[in-house]
């Protein structure tokens, strides 16, 4: 019974900037009364923009594989003593799901379990990305969070929601250290990464760890799609957070662009998939095999 990342919501007031940013990359931008949506595929909702001042992660939804799976996870959360809130009708409409529940994880992040994400009436159509994004059973991508204690976050999702460890990266960063835990719920190498930093300078903290989210990642079908997206964003003068490079664990080739909300979006291709029957978690001491140079 796999979970998959169905949607991510970002709290922002920069709707016009996000609209242009998403057009350059190739998302399909749609609006409702008080929210906007960046479509990536046949689903109604993938990236939600909701009004607010934080310019940060608001919540995300992990879709259960069945009604039984959904209620099993609700029971698991409740048996941990975690308060689980049932989604209201206006919330299900915003998320275009049949039902959802919401809870606060040990790092203070709002996370939801959902069921029945709806397809749109219209086909996904993107002039810049005619082949779209890589989603389906892998979910819409991954999210990297800045958390107080990555081990505590990792342990919670493994114990309560059935996640599996992918690997760890422990590395030096700007005179301090950072440890990352990568966890998966399905064959996508990781759905969540949790980063905790120690002893790094304030300006590096500000650029990378001052928001709940460090970045989220969307996968493109081919490396040429990644390079073309990078060229379009550079042409439009969007600042890069990290240059093109390759991580040692998921092996995708990616770059990081600064979103209108100030955190990064990673666009990559070629990430490996995990088979839990044969997977052996590794520990790496570098963030990247090559590239991924800091630009900020
Ligand atoms: Fe990433």
PDB file of C-alpha atoms and ligand atoms in Angstrom:
ATOM      1  CA  UNK A   1       0.000   0.000   0.000  1.00  0.00           C
ATOM      2  CA  UNK A   2       1.872   3.015  -1.292  1.00  0.00           C
ATOM      3  CA  UNK A   3       1.234   6.654  -0.634  1.00  0.00           C
ATOM      4  CA  UNK A   4       2.005   9.201  -3.333  1.00  0.00           C
ATOM      5  CA  UNK A   5       2.427  12.961  -3.163  1.00  0.00           C
ATOM      6  CA  UNK A   6      -0.744  14.290  -4.756  1.00  0.00           C
ATOM      7  CA  UNK A   7      -0.485  18.058  -4.198  1.00  0.00           C
ATOM      8  CA  UNK A   8       1.530  20.784  -2.525  1.00  0.00           C
ATOM      9  CA  UNK A   9       0.092  24.128  -1.427  1.00  0.00           C
ATOM     10  CA  UNK A  10       2.146  27.301  -1.219  1.00  0.00           C
ATOM     11  CA  UNK A  11       1.017  30.364   0.697  1.00  0.00           C
ATOM     12  CA  UNK A  12       1.772  33.443  -1.387  1.00  0.00           C
ATOM     13  CA  UNK A  13       0.618  36.899  -2.399  1.00  0.00           C
ATOM     14  CA  UNK A  14       2.650  36.809  -5.601  1.00  0.00           C
ATOM     15  CA  UNK A  15       0.069  35.277  -7.909  1.00  0.00           C
ATOM     16  CA  UNK A  16       1.050  37.295 -10.995  1.00  0.00           C
ATOM     17  CA  UNK A  17       4.746  36.427 -10.562  1.00  0.00           C
ATOM     18  CA  UNK A  18       3.892  32.740 -10.106  1.00  0.00           C
ATOM     19  CA  UNK A  19       1.692  32.887 -13.213  1.00  0.00           C
ATOM     20  CA  UNK A  20       4.563  34.138 -15.380  1.00  0.00           C
ATOM     21  CA  UNK A  21       7.087  31.811 -13.701  1.00  0.00           C
ATOM     22  CA  UNK A  22       4.864  28.794 -14.344  1.00  0.00           C
ATOM     23  CA  UNK A  23       4.290  29.821 -17.957  1.00  0.00           C
ATOM     24  CA  UNK A  24       8.035  29.970 -18.638  1.00  0.00           C
ATOM     25  CA  UNK A  25       8.510  26.462 -17.188  1.00  0.00           C
ATOM     26  CA  UNK A  26       5.436  24.921 -18.825  1.00  0.00           C
ATOM     27  CA  UNK A  27       2.853  24.409 -16.082  1.00  0.00           C
ATOM     28  CA  UNK A  28      -0.777  25.056 -16.991  1.00  0.00           C
ATOM     29  CA  UNK A  29      -1.984  27.958 -14.842  1.00  0.00           C
ATOM     30  CA  UNK A  30      -5.618  28.027 -13.709  1.00  0.00           C
ATOM     31  CA  UNK A  31      -7.469  30.132 -11.161  1.00  0.00           C
ATOM     32  CA  UNK A  32     -10.511  29.987  -8.907  1.00  0.00           C
ATOM     33  CA  UNK A  33     -12.035  32.688  -6.704  1.00  0.00           C
ATOM     34  CA  UNK A  34      -9.238  32.855  -4.144  1.00  0.00           C
ATOM     35  CA  UNK A  35      -6.578  30.381  -5.270  1.00  0.00           C
ATOM     36  CA  UNK A  36      -4.534  29.439  -8.322  1.00  0.00           C
ATOM     37  CA  UNK A  37      -3.344  26.096  -9.595  1.00  0.00           C
ATOM     38  CA  UNK A  38      -0.363  24.927 -11.598  1.00  0.00           C
ATOM     39  CA  UNK A  39      -1.416  21.813 -13.453  1.00  0.00           C
ATOM     40  CA  UNK A  40       1.206  19.201 -14.346  1.00  0.00           C
ATOM     41  CA  UNK A  41      -0.909  16.421 -15.831  1.00  0.00           C
ATOM     42  CA  UNK A  42      -4.496  15.173 -15.976  1.00  0.00           C
ATOM     43  CA  UNK A  43      -5.092  15.968 -12.295  1.00  0.00           C
ATOM     44  CA  UNK A  44      -7.058  19.058 -11.300  1.00  0.00           C
ATOM     45  CA  UNK A  45      -4.659  19.880  -8.481  1.00  0.00           C
ATOM     46  CA  UNK A  46      -0.915  19.504  -8.187  1.00  0.00           C
ATOM     47  CA  UNK A  47       0.530  22.852  -7.089  1.00  0.00           C
ATOM     48  CA  UNK A  48      -1.928  25.085  -5.239  1.00  0.00           C
ATOM     49  CA  UNK A  49      -1.293  28.758  -4.551  1.00  0.00           C
ATOM     50  CA  UNK A  50      -3.302  29.974  -1.564  1.00  0.00           C
ATOM     51  CA  UNK A  51      -3.437  33.589  -0.349  1.00  0.00           C
ATOM     52  CA  UNK A  52      -1.238  34.525   2.593  1.00  0.00           C
ATOM     53  CA  UNK A  53       1.885  36.347   3.680  1.00  0.00           C
ATOM     54  CA  UNK A  54       4.361  33.599   4.536  1.00  0.00           C
ATOM     55  CA  UNK A  55       5.672  32.869   0.996  1.00  0.00           C
ATOM     56  CA  UNK A  56       6.274  29.347   2.248  1.00  0.00           C
ATOM     57  CA  UNK A  57       4.948  25.807   2.281  1.00  0.00           C
ATOM     58  CA  UNK A  58       1.355  25.617   3.535  1.00  0.00           C
ATOM     59  CA  UNK A  59       0.429  21.904   3.314  1.00  0.00           C
ATOM     60  CA  UNK A  60       0.709  18.872   1.081  1.00  0.00           C
ATOM     61  CA  UNK A  61      -1.433  15.812   0.429  1.00  0.00           C
ATOM     62  CA  UNK A  62      -0.332  12.189   0.404  1.00  0.00           C
ATOM     63  CA  UNK A  63      -2.877  10.098  -1.487  1.00  0.00           C
ATOM     64  CA  UNK A  64      -3.823   6.726  -0.023  1.00  0.00           C
ATOM     65  CA  UNK A  65      -4.169   3.730  -2.331  1.00  0.00           C
ATOM     66  CA  UNK A  66      -7.643   2.726  -1.121  1.00  0.00           C
ATOM     67  CA  UNK A  67     -10.428   3.542   1.337  1.00  0.00           C
ATOM     68  CA  UNK A  68      -9.021   0.905   3.740  1.00  0.00           C
ATOM     69  CA  UNK A  69      -5.529   2.361   3.459  1.00  0.00           C
ATOM     70  CA  UNK A  70      -6.871   5.861   4.161  1.00  0.00           C
ATOM     71  CA  UNK A  71      -8.676   4.834   7.360  1.00  0.00           C
ATOM     72  CA  UNK A  72      -5.800   2.606   8.510  1.00  0.00           C
ATOM     73  CA  UNK A  73      -3.482   5.616   8.370  1.00  0.00           C
ATOM     74  CA  UNK A  74      -6.033   7.790  10.181  1.00  0.00           C
ATOM     75  CA  UNK A  75      -6.160   5.145  12.941  1.00  0.00           C
ATOM     76  CA  UNK A  76      -2.343   4.988  13.074  1.00  0.00           C
ATOM     77  CA  UNK A  77      -2.131   8.752  13.544  1.00  0.00           C
ATOM     78  CA  UNK A  78      -4.819   8.747  16.227  1.00  0.00           C
ATOM     79  CA  UNK A  79      -3.157   5.886  18.090  1.00  0.00           C
ATOM     80  CA  UNK A  80      -0.042   8.091  18.284  1.00  0.00           C
ATOM     81  CA  UNK A  81      -2.156  10.691  20.060  1.00  0.00           C
ATOM     82  CA  UNK A  82      -2.012  12.999  17.038  1.00  0.00           C
ATOM     83  CA  UNK A  83      -4.990  15.243  16.429  1.00  0.00           C
ATOM     84  CA  UNK A  84      -6.510  14.455  13.039  1.00  0.00           C
ATOM     85  CA  UNK A  85      -8.866  17.028  11.488  1.00  0.00           C
ATOM     86  CA  UNK A  86     -11.435  15.971   8.936  1.00  0.00           C
ATOM     87  CA  UNK A  87     -11.409  18.127   5.793  1.00  0.00           C
ATOM     88  CA  UNK A  88     -14.431  20.404   5.326  1.00  0.00           C
ATOM     89  CA  UNK A  89     -16.420  20.543   2.032  1.00  0.00           C
ATOM     90  CA  UNK A  90     -14.746  23.804   0.927  1.00  0.00           C
ATOM     91  CA  UNK A  91     -11.376  22.148   1.592  1.00  0.00           C
ATOM     92  CA  UNK A  92     -12.171  19.112  -0.541  1.00  0.00           C
ATOM     93  CA  UNK A  93     -13.304  21.457  -3.322  1.00  0.00           C
ATOM     94  CA  UNK A  94     -10.064  23.458  -3.125  1.00  0.00           C
ATOM     95  CA  UNK A  95      -8.009  20.252  -3.296  1.00  0.00           C
ATOM     96  CA  UNK A  96     -10.342  18.483  -5.782  1.00  0.00           C
ATOM     97  CA  UNK A  97     -10.305  15.293  -3.707  1.00  0.00           C
ATOM     98  CA  UNK A  98     -13.045  13.016  -2.430  1.00  0.00           C
ATOM     99  CA  UNK A  99     -11.873  13.363   1.172  1.00  0.00           C
ATOM    100  CA  UNK A 100      -8.858  14.324   3.253  1.00  0.00           C
ATOM    101  CA  UNK A 101      -7.636  14.625   6.826  1.00  0.00           C
ATOM    102  CA  UNK A 102      -5.022  17.024   8.145  1.00  0.00           C
ATOM    103  CA  UNK A 103      -2.459  16.688  10.936  1.00  0.00           C
ATOM    104  CA  UNK A 104       0.654  18.426  12.265  1.00  0.00           C
ATOM    105  CA  UNK A 105       3.839  16.368  12.111  1.00  0.00           C
ATOM    106  CA  UNK A 106       6.647  16.440  14.755  1.00  0.00           C
ATOM    107  CA  UNK A 107       8.408  19.293  12.913  1.00  0.00           C
ATOM    108  CA  UNK A 108       5.231  21.398  12.922  1.00  0.00           C
ATOM    109  CA  UNK A 109       4.456  20.806   9.243  1.00  0.00           C
ATOM    110  CA  UNK A 110       0.838  20.502   8.140  1.00  0.00           C
ATOM    111  CA  UNK A 111       0.464  17.264   6.167  1.00  0.00           C
ATOM    112  CA  UNK A 112      -2.690  15.673   4.793  1.00  0.00           C
ATOM    113  CA  UNK A 113      -3.811  12.196   3.814  1.00  0.00           C
ATOM    114  CA  UNK A 114      -6.239  12.309   0.902  1.00  0.00           C
ATOM    115  CA  UNK A 115      -8.266   9.973  -1.272  1.00  0.00           C
ATOM    116  CA  UNK A 116      -9.854  10.284  -4.687  1.00  0.00           C
ATOM    117  CA  UNK A 117      -7.912  13.079  -6.393  1.00  0.00           C
ATOM    118  CA  UNK A 118      -9.952  14.198  -9.365  1.00  0.00           C
ATOM    119  CA  UNK A 119      -8.974  14.416 -13.001  1.00  0.00           C
ATOM    120  CA  UNK A 120      -9.679  17.601 -14.904  1.00  0.00           C
ATOM    121  CA  UNK A 121     -12.355  17.803 -17.581  1.00  0.00           C
ATOM    122  CA  UNK A 122      -9.746  19.219 -19.958  1.00  0.00           C
ATOM    123  CA  UNK A 123      -6.555  17.571 -21.201  1.00  0.00           C
ATOM    124  CA  UNK A 124      -3.194  18.871 -19.963  1.00  0.00           C
ATOM    125  CA  UNK A 125      -1.737  21.063 -22.694  1.00  0.00           C
ATOM    126  CA  UNK A 126       1.602  22.851 -22.422  1.00  0.00           C
ATOM    127  CA  UNK A 127       3.324  24.485 -25.401  1.00  0.00           C
ATOM    128  CA  UNK A 128       6.707  24.409 -23.587  1.00  0.00           C
ATOM    129  CA  UNK A 129       6.395  20.885 -22.212  1.00  0.00           C
ATOM    130  CA  UNK A 130       4.227  18.886 -24.608  1.00  0.00           C
ATOM    131  CA  UNK A 131       5.278  15.602 -22.934  1.00  0.00           C
ATOM    132  CA  UNK A 132       4.351  17.018 -19.519  1.00  0.00           C
ATOM    133  CA  UNK A 133       5.842  15.958 -16.199  1.00  0.00           C
ATOM    134  CA  UNK A 134       6.644  12.538 -14.714  1.00  0.00           C
ATOM    135  CA  UNK A 135       3.883  11.815 -12.165  1.00  0.00           C
ATOM    136  CA  UNK A 136       1.452   8.841 -12.025  1.00  0.00           C
ATOM    137  CA  UNK A 137       2.281   6.183  -9.425  1.00  0.00           C
ATOM    138  CA  UNK A 138       5.403   8.171  -8.421  1.00  0.00           C
ATOM    139  CA  UNK A 139       3.341  11.152  -7.311  1.00  0.00           C
ATOM    140  CA  UNK A 140       3.944  14.745  -8.361  1.00  0.00           C
ATOM    141  CA  UNK A 141       7.552  15.002  -7.128  1.00  0.00           C
ATOM    142  CA  UNK A 142       9.317  15.504  -3.823  1.00  0.00           C
ATOM    143  CA  UNK A 143       9.619  18.114  -1.085  1.00  0.00           C
ATOM    144  CA  UNK A 144      12.742  18.960   0.921  1.00  0.00           C
ATOM    145  CA  UNK A 145      11.927  20.457   4.307  1.00  0.00           C
ATOM    146  CA  UNK A 146      14.148  22.284   6.789  1.00  0.00           C
ATOM    147  CA  UNK A 147      13.358  20.684  10.162  1.00  0.00           C
ATOM    148  CA  UNK A 148      14.744  20.894  13.715  1.00  0.00           C
ATOM    149  CA  UNK A 149      15.593  17.175  13.884  1.00  0.00           C
ATOM    150  CA  UNK A 150      15.748  15.140  10.670  1.00  0.00           C
ATOM    151  CA  UNK A 151      16.040  11.834  12.557  1.00  0.00           C
ATOM    152  CA  UNK A 152      12.848  12.504  14.496  1.00  0.00           C
ATOM    153  CA  UNK A 153      10.957  13.384  11.282  1.00  0.00           C
ATOM    154  CA  UNK A 154      12.317  10.331   9.465  1.00  0.00           C
ATOM    155  CA  UNK A 155      11.389   8.019  12.304  1.00  0.00           C
ATOM    156  CA  UNK A 156       7.833   9.397  12.524  1.00  0.00           C
ATOM    157  CA  UNK A 157       6.991   8.831   8.857  1.00  0.00           C
ATOM    158  CA  UNK A 158       8.524   5.348   8.844  1.00  0.00           C
ATOM    159  CA  UNK A 159       6.781   4.238  12.017  1.00  0.00           C
ATOM    160  CA  UNK A 160       3.379   5.851  11.542  1.00  0.00           C
ATOM    161  CA  UNK A 161       2.783   6.223   7.804  1.00  0.00           C
ATOM    162  CA  UNK A 162       4.741   3.286   6.375  1.00  0.00           C
ATOM    163  CA  UNK A 163       7.562   5.236   4.705  1.00  0.00           C
ATOM    164  CA  UNK A 164      10.872   3.515   4.002  1.00  0.00           C
ATOM    165  CA  UNK A 165      14.355   4.988   4.368  1.00  0.00           C
ATOM    166  CA  UNK A 166      16.070   5.762   1.057  1.00  0.00           C
ATOM    167  CA  UNK A 167      19.436   7.013   2.325  1.00  0.00           C
ATOM    168  CA  UNK A 168      21.222   9.785   4.229  1.00  0.00           C
ATOM    169  CA  UNK A 169      23.616  12.548   3.261  1.00  0.00           C
ATOM    170  CA  UNK A 170      25.909  14.014   5.904  1.00  0.00           C
ATOM    171  CA  UNK A 171      28.097  16.765   4.618  1.00  0.00           C
ATOM    172  CA  UNK A 172      29.909  19.962   5.479  1.00  0.00           C
ATOM    173  CA  UNK A 173      28.226  23.164   4.429  1.00  0.00           C
ATOM    174  CA  UNK A 174      29.688  26.663   4.702  1.00  0.00           C
ATOM    175  CA  UNK A 175      31.752  25.770   7.770  1.00  0.00           C
ATOM    176  CA  UNK A 176      28.966  23.795   9.491  1.00  0.00           C
ATOM    177  CA  UNK A 177      27.254  20.481   8.873  1.00  0.00           C
ATOM    178  CA  UNK A 178      23.974  19.397   7.377  1.00  0.00           C
ATOM    179  CA  UNK A 179      22.313  15.990   7.636  1.00  0.00           C
ATOM    180  CA  UNK A 180      19.540  14.936   5.294  1.00  0.00           C
ATOM    181  CA  UNK A 181      17.156  11.996   5.633  1.00  0.00           C
ATOM    182  CA  UNK A 182      15.482  10.831   2.419  1.00  0.00           C
ATOM    183  CA  UNK A 183      12.332   8.715   2.678  1.00  0.00           C
ATOM    184  CA  UNK A 184      10.110   7.101   0.079  1.00  0.00           C
ATOM    185  CA  UNK A 185       6.500   5.891  -0.038  1.00  0.00           C
ATOM    186  CA  UNK A 186       6.583   4.453  -3.571  1.00  0.00           C
ATOM    187  CA  UNK A 187       9.287   3.772  -6.199  1.00  0.00           C
ATOM    188  CA  UNK A 188      10.175   7.491  -6.483  1.00  0.00           C
ATOM    189  CA  UNK A 189      13.576   7.726  -4.773  1.00  0.00           C
ATOM    190  CA  UNK A 190      12.228  10.141  -2.195  1.00  0.00           C
ATOM    191  CA  UNK A 191       8.953  11.901  -1.572  1.00  0.00           C
ATOM    192  CA  UNK A 192      10.239  13.808   1.455  1.00  0.00           C
ATOM    193  CA  UNK A 193      13.730  14.910   2.446  1.00  0.00           C
ATOM    194  CA  UNK A 194      14.354  16.359   5.905  1.00  0.00           C
ATOM    195  CA  UNK A 195      17.374  18.612   6.389  1.00  0.00           C
ATOM    196  CA  UNK A 196      18.842  19.715   9.708  1.00  0.00           C
ATOM    197  CA  UNK A 197      21.815  22.068   9.818  1.00  0.00           C
ATOM    198  CA  UNK A 198      24.292  22.972  12.534  1.00  0.00           C
ATOM    199  CA  UNK A 199      26.927  25.642  12.788  1.00  0.00           C
ATOM    200  CA  UNK A 200      26.421  27.313   9.435  1.00  0.00           C
ATOM    201  CA  UNK A 201      26.584  31.105   8.947  1.00  0.00           C
ATOM    202  CA  UNK A 202      23.374  33.163   9.228  1.00  0.00           C
ATOM    203  CA  UNK A 203      23.401  34.220   5.571  1.00  0.00           C
ATOM    204  CA  UNK A 204      23.491  30.563   4.463  1.00  0.00           C
ATOM    205  CA  UNK A 205      20.721  29.743   6.952  1.00  0.00           C
ATOM    206  CA  UNK A 206      18.662  32.611   5.536  1.00  0.00           C
ATOM    207  CA  UNK A 207      19.096  31.395   1.951  1.00  0.00           C
ATOM    208  CA  UNK A 208      18.436  27.706   2.637  1.00  0.00           C
ATOM    209  CA  UNK A 209      16.774  27.009   5.999  1.00  0.00           C
ATOM    210  CA  UNK A 210      14.722  30.049   7.004  1.00  0.00           C
ATOM    211  CA  UNK A 211      11.511  28.690   5.463  1.00  0.00           C
ATOM    212  CA  UNK A 212       9.713  25.444   6.238  1.00  0.00           C
ATOM    213  CA  UNK A 213      10.490  24.343   2.698  1.00  0.00           C
ATOM    214  CA  UNK A 214      13.930  24.330   1.109  1.00  0.00           C
ATOM    215  CA  UNK A 215      12.661  23.244  -2.304  1.00  0.00           C
ATOM    216  CA  UNK A 216      10.226  21.015  -4.099  1.00  0.00           C
ATOM    217  CA  UNK A 217      11.071  18.981  -7.149  1.00  0.00           C
ATOM    218  CA  UNK A 218       9.195  18.200 -10.335  1.00  0.00           C
ATOM    219  CA  UNK A 219      10.510  15.618 -12.778  1.00  0.00           C
ATOM    220  CA  UNK A 220      10.665  16.075 -16.523  1.00  0.00           C
ATOM    221  CA  UNK A 221      10.719  13.156 -18.975  1.00  0.00           C
ATOM    222  CA  UNK A 222      14.100  13.830 -20.609  1.00  0.00           C
ATOM    223  CA  UNK A 223      17.348  15.644 -19.871  1.00  0.00           C
ATOM    224  CA  UNK A 224      16.713  17.804 -22.939  1.00  0.00           C
ATOM    225  CA  UNK A 225      13.479  19.036 -21.276  1.00  0.00           C
ATOM    226  CA  UNK A 226      15.529  20.046 -18.205  1.00  0.00           C
ATOM    227  CA  UNK A 227      18.120  21.879 -20.296  1.00  0.00           C
ATOM    228  CA  UNK A 228      15.459  23.636 -22.329  1.00  0.00           C
ATOM    229  CA  UNK A 229      13.583  24.715 -19.186  1.00  0.00           C
ATOM    230  CA  UNK A 230      16.844  26.039 -17.759  1.00  0.00           C
ATOM    231  CA  UNK A 231      17.505  27.987 -20.972  1.00  0.00           C
ATOM    232  CA  UNK A 232      14.004  29.527 -20.905  1.00  0.00           C
ATOM    233  CA  UNK A 233      14.360  30.547 -17.257  1.00  0.00           C
ATOM    234  CA  UNK A 234      17.826  32.048 -17.820  1.00  0.00           C
ATOM    235  CA  UNK A 235      16.542  33.922 -20.857  1.00  0.00           C
ATOM    236  CA  UNK A 236      13.769  35.358 -18.672  1.00  0.00           C
ATOM    237  CA  UNK A 237      16.368  36.319 -16.014  1.00  0.00           C
ATOM    238  CA  UNK A 238      15.107  34.083 -13.207  1.00  0.00           C
ATOM    239  CA  UNK A 239      17.810  33.651 -10.529  1.00  0.00           C
ATOM    240  CA  UNK A 240      19.238  30.169 -10.064  1.00  0.00           C
ATOM    241  CA  UNK A 241      19.771  28.745  -6.558  1.00  0.00           C
ATOM    242  CA  UNK A 242      21.982  25.868  -7.748  1.00  0.00           C
ATOM    243  CA  UNK A 243      23.506  25.242 -11.171  1.00  0.00           C
ATOM    244  CA  UNK A 244      23.016  22.018 -13.092  1.00  0.00           C
ATOM    245  CA  UNK A 245      24.362  19.000 -11.211  1.00  0.00           C
ATOM    246  CA  UNK A 246      23.787  15.409 -10.103  1.00  0.00           C
ATOM    247  CA  UNK A 247      22.971  14.115  -6.622  1.00  0.00           C
ATOM    248  CA  UNK A 248      24.770  10.946  -5.477  1.00  0.00           C
ATOM    249  CA  UNK A 249      21.598   9.228  -4.248  1.00  0.00           C
ATOM    250  CA  UNK A 250      18.661   9.742  -6.603  1.00  0.00           C
ATOM    251  CA  UNK A 251      21.036  10.382  -9.531  1.00  0.00           C
ATOM    252  CA  UNK A 252      18.758  12.864 -11.242  1.00  0.00           C
ATOM    253  CA  UNK A 253      20.373  15.636 -13.225  1.00  0.00           C
ATOM    254  CA  UNK A 254      18.778  18.841 -12.075  1.00  0.00           C
ATOM    255  CA  UNK A 255      19.036  22.556 -11.465  1.00  0.00           C
ATOM    256  CA  UNK A 256      17.354  24.738  -8.840  1.00  0.00           C
ATOM    257  CA  UNK A 257      15.625  27.984  -9.747  1.00  0.00           C
ATOM    258  CA  UNK A 258      14.415  30.530  -7.187  1.00  0.00           C
ATOM    259  CA  UNK A 259      10.605  30.686  -7.169  1.00  0.00           C
ATOM    260  CA  UNK A 260       8.690  33.974  -6.750  1.00  0.00           C
ATOM    261  CA  UNK A 261       8.206  32.985  -3.077  1.00  0.00           C
ATOM    262  CA  UNK A 262      11.972  32.830  -2.467  1.00  0.00           C
ATOM    263  CA  UNK A 263      12.515  29.099  -1.977  1.00  0.00           C
ATOM    264  CA  UNK A 264      13.752  26.860  -4.774  1.00  0.00           C
ATOM    265  CA  UNK A 265      12.129  24.620  -7.364  1.00  0.00           C
ATOM    266  CA  UNK A 266      14.268  21.711  -8.562  1.00  0.00           C
ATOM    267  CA  UNK A 267      13.657  20.538 -12.115  1.00  0.00           C
ATOM    268  CA  UNK A 268      15.367  17.289 -13.023  1.00  0.00           C
ATOM    269  CA  UNK A 269      15.295  14.112 -15.071  1.00  0.00           C
ATOM    270  CA  UNK A 270      16.617  10.574 -14.850  1.00  0.00           C
ATOM    271  CA  UNK A 271      16.149   9.793 -11.153  1.00  0.00           C
ATOM    272  CA  UNK A 272      16.385   6.133 -10.183  1.00  0.00           C
ATOM    273  CA  UNK A 273      13.448   4.146  -8.813  1.00  0.00           C
ATOM    274  CA  UNK A 274      13.571   2.084  -5.628  1.00  0.00           C
ATOM    275  CA  UNK A 275      12.647  -1.602  -5.463  1.00  0.00           C
ATOM    276  CA  UNK A 276      12.122  -2.309  -1.762  1.00  0.00           C
ATOM    277  CA  UNK A 277      12.943  -6.004  -2.194  1.00  0.00           C
ATOM    278  CA  UNK A 278      16.553  -5.240  -3.098  1.00  0.00           C
ATOM    279  CA  UNK A 279      17.185  -1.699  -1.821  1.00  0.00           C
ATOM    280  CA  UNK A 280      20.107  -1.149   0.581  1.00  0.00           C
ATOM    281  CA  UNK A 281      20.200   2.371   2.111  1.00  0.00           C
ATOM    282  CA  UNK A 282      23.548   4.130   1.769  1.00  0.00           C
ATOM    283  CA  UNK A 283      25.158   7.057   3.532  1.00  0.00           C
ATOM    284  CA  UNK A 284      26.777   9.721   1.368  1.00  0.00           C
ATOM    285  CA  UNK A 285      29.164  12.493   2.369  1.00  0.00           C
ATOM    286  CA  UNK A 286      28.623  14.814  -0.583  1.00  0.00           C
ATOM    287  CA  UNK A 287      25.477  16.596  -1.702  1.00  0.00           C
ATOM    288  CA  UNK A 288      26.328  16.303  -5.377  1.00  0.00           C
ATOM    289  CA  UNK A 289      28.656  14.277  -7.615  1.00  0.00           C
ATOM    290  CA  UNK A 290      29.244  17.303  -9.825  1.00  0.00           C
ATOM    291  CA  UNK A 291      27.786  20.785 -10.323  1.00  0.00           C
ATOM    292  CA  UNK A 292      24.984  22.171  -8.105  1.00  0.00           C
ATOM    293  CA  UNK A 293      27.086  25.219  -7.294  1.00  0.00           C
ATOM    294  CA  UNK A 294      25.456  27.741  -4.970  1.00  0.00           C
ATOM    295  CA  UNK A 295      24.422  30.895  -6.774  1.00  0.00           C
ATOM    296  CA  UNK A 296      23.014  32.765  -3.781  1.00  0.00           C
TER     297      UNK A 296
HETATM  298 FE1  LIG B   1      15.522  17.647  -4.342  1.00  0.00          FE
END
